[in-house]
Structures are given as structure tokens and as C-alpha cells.
């Protein structure tokens, strides 16, 4: 077994980040027989933890060592600061995957989550999600989800953490980008045996003209069978037109996203959107004239938005009654100008917002059906997708639970191939910037073919 404990460092940094990167502490790990001993020095105190962890293999050793070290550090920081986190010491982006792993091992997931310090409300949330995924969760060999990315937006929102570009600066690339994307989509033929869902994401796909959007839909058409779940993340209301919506219907799209983020005009202006809440209402009404399921995204924690304003947005979204409502929590990443304003986030406010959304959506008949977390989330919270009964989006479940291959096309898209029922996942990614993607799409395709069929 290795005696080098460097592999613990990223895990420990994830825990430090929960409490703020300035948390000043020192950690040591040692193994005494089958006992793992972790010591944490912080604020002039030393906290020691010992746990018996019988493990036979290097993989088991590392897994338990990481788990014990994270728990020790979290407990020490919690004791020192008097603060606890809603997800405790869990820092992974897919808590539900961990729950499924426990269940697959013949154990209920709750005790492990309790051990990690996850709050009872979040343990209950995970339980509800697992129940909502019944019938949608399961490994399907050869089945895939298909993704095509449109990395352009009308303007760049100031909180944006995606690789996307303001079309006013990058419009000259659209034609060549679509040509490259068409090539990559066409090359996906034969790389799967059945398609479970298709998803055109962004960016803002509706920033394309109707003629440009048609090119994407025509490229996908030979791969997407009739009746397949098919989402287009149309996006911001300022680019909605009847012509584009009619095009989606003609190509068999079943689900569209109208993404308000907030129904508060002051917030929309502050985050760099060039539309109002009235535009959202108009776009929603327009989408409702077609037979699509509709998803609305909201974000908790947008700068300057009060708890009351966020709750009003939840109320309005519920009144509109889309099939899906996704409640995101603001995620701060490098590249988002709001990073500089991190200190302005009011963590308690975020928790109230999340609690309100859960209560309101539950009362309105929505069930949580998927969730994921990111680093640097306000309040160390989560993003949760809610659905009316029978309206959960299979694509979101497939991607988050990693139960199917994902064929992803476009800039920064990462395709995933599952081996051994997901025990091993291999990836093939594409360049992040648009000109490099256009120039190297041949290589991107070759890598993907190598991954999915050995060349
Ligand atoms: S619409 Fe979405 S993808 Fe586009 S800039 Fe705003 S947050 Fe980023």
C-alpha cells in the first residue's frame, strides 16, 4: 500500500473550501494496523480521530483513507467554527450516485449520509429523488443519450460559468461552427444501438436564426427516432420566435426550456439580461401554443436578489405550471465576474430560498427527480430538477446518474462511454474555444470513434 498521502490533498481542499479558503489548518494521516488516524490542527486546537478500516486492496485503502480524512477535517472545522454544512462532508457532485452505490452494496444509504453529516432534509431529498427515478434508473447496455451544444448567447450573463460566447463578438464563427457540428453529429451514427434521448443545449440555441437552427435539427434527424425524448434548451426569452418553435415541432422536439432565472426585472438587469419578466411571460405563452413539455430554470442567490424576490419568482413559475422547474443555486467560478462579489452572498438567505422552493414545489405537486452539486456553490447547496408526475426528463437522469453512454457534440462537449455497468467511465472531450473546435473537429471525431468502437 502506498505511504504517500498526496492523493488526500484534493479531497481535503474540497472540505476546506466549504468553510472558505482562508481556513488555516494542518492535517496528518497515518495508518496503525487496521486503524486510520487523522489529526487536524486548527485555531490552536488539535482534533484526533481514529477509525478501524480493514481493507485488502489499494483501491479500498484509498477509498477509506479519503473518506476518513475528509470526515476528520470536516468535524474539526465544524467544531472550531460552529458551522455545519447542508451536505456535511460530502463534496462530490453526485450525491445520488453515492446513495445508489450503497444500495448496490446491500446497505441503506442513510447511515453513510448521516455519518458524513448530511442534514436530515437533504437525506430525505435524496430518498425522494431515488423514488422519483424508479423506472428511469437502470443501466442499458448500448443505449445512449445524444447532446449537441450551441455555445453562443445574445449577451453574457455576469454569473455565467459556462463556455459560451456573446454572439455579437463571435457571430462570424456561427457558419463554420455549424458545419463542424454537422460533421460530428453525423459521425455519431453507428456508435450506439438505441437512443434514449436527445438534447440541444447551450449557450442559447435560440440565438441562432431559424435557418441556422434548422441545420442543427436536420443533422440530428437521422439519429433521433420518432417519439424519442428530445429537448431543445431554447433559452432566454429575448430570442423566442414562433418560427423557431414551429420548427422544433416539425422536427419532433418534445421538450423546451424557457429559462427566466428570475421574474424580478431589477435582478434581470443586474445580471446582464436584456429582457424583462414580461418577455418571459410572452415566451412562455408562445411555447405553450405547441405540444411541448416546458422546463423553467430559476437561480437562488443571484446578486442583490432578496429572499422575498426569489420566493416571488418561485411562486410565479409555479403559477405558470411548466412540467419541469429546475432550481439552481448560484455557482461562482473563475470567469464569472460575480466571483469578485463572493463576499456579498448571504448564505442564510440561500438556505431560506432553497427551503421555500422545496416546500412550494412539493405543495404544487412537483417531485425532485435529479440533483447535482458544483464547487463554489452559494451556501454549499445544490441544483435540483423538479417534475410533475410522469414528466421527469430522462436525459437529465441519464447524465447525472451516468447510467448510459453520452455522445456529446460541440465545443467543450465530453462524451462518456460506460464499461462494466458504469464501474469504469472513459471520456473523450472537445476543445473549449470555438475556432479550435472548428479547426480540429476531425481529431475530435476520431477520438470519439476510438472510444466507442475502438477506431
Ligand atoms: S444564457 Fe446561460 S449560457 Fe448564456 S451567458 Fe447567460 S448563463 Fe451563460
XYZ file of C-alpha atoms and ligand atoms in Angstrom, residues 150-166 202-204 233 235-236 259 261 271-273 297 299, ligand 1:
38
model
C -24.618 25.676 -29.209
C -22.009 27.856 -27.490
C -23.489 31.257 -28.337
C -25.661 33.633 -26.307
C -27.225 37.034 -27.032
C -25.127 38.574 -24.231
C -23.035 37.035 -21.479
C -24.748 36.963 -18.076
C -22.403 38.166 -15.394
C -22.721 34.977 -13.315
C -22.157 32.635 -16.265
C -19.781 29.756 -15.638
C -20.318 28.033 -19.000
C -18.086 28.089 -22.030
C -20.274 30.304 -24.115
C -19.713 33.424 -26.146
C -21.561 36.658 -26.785
C -26.133 25.859 -24.756
C -25.446 28.583 -24.546
C -28.720 29.645 -26.007
C -32.839 24.356 -24.384
C -33.052 29.590 -23.540
C -33.646 33.232 -22.953
C -35.144 29.989 -18.735
C -33.670 32.594 -13.821
C -27.227 40.030 -14.164
C -26.833 41.405 -17.675
C -30.027 40.118 -19.291
C -34.833 27.367 -14.700
C -31.448 30.553 -9.733
S -27.847 32.500 -21.011
Fe -26.902 30.891 -19.765
S -25.184 30.136 -21.016
Fe -25.813 32.154 -21.835
S -24.485 33.663 -20.844
Fe -26.376 33.512 -19.630
S -25.926 31.956 -18.084
Fe -24.361 31.753 -19.650
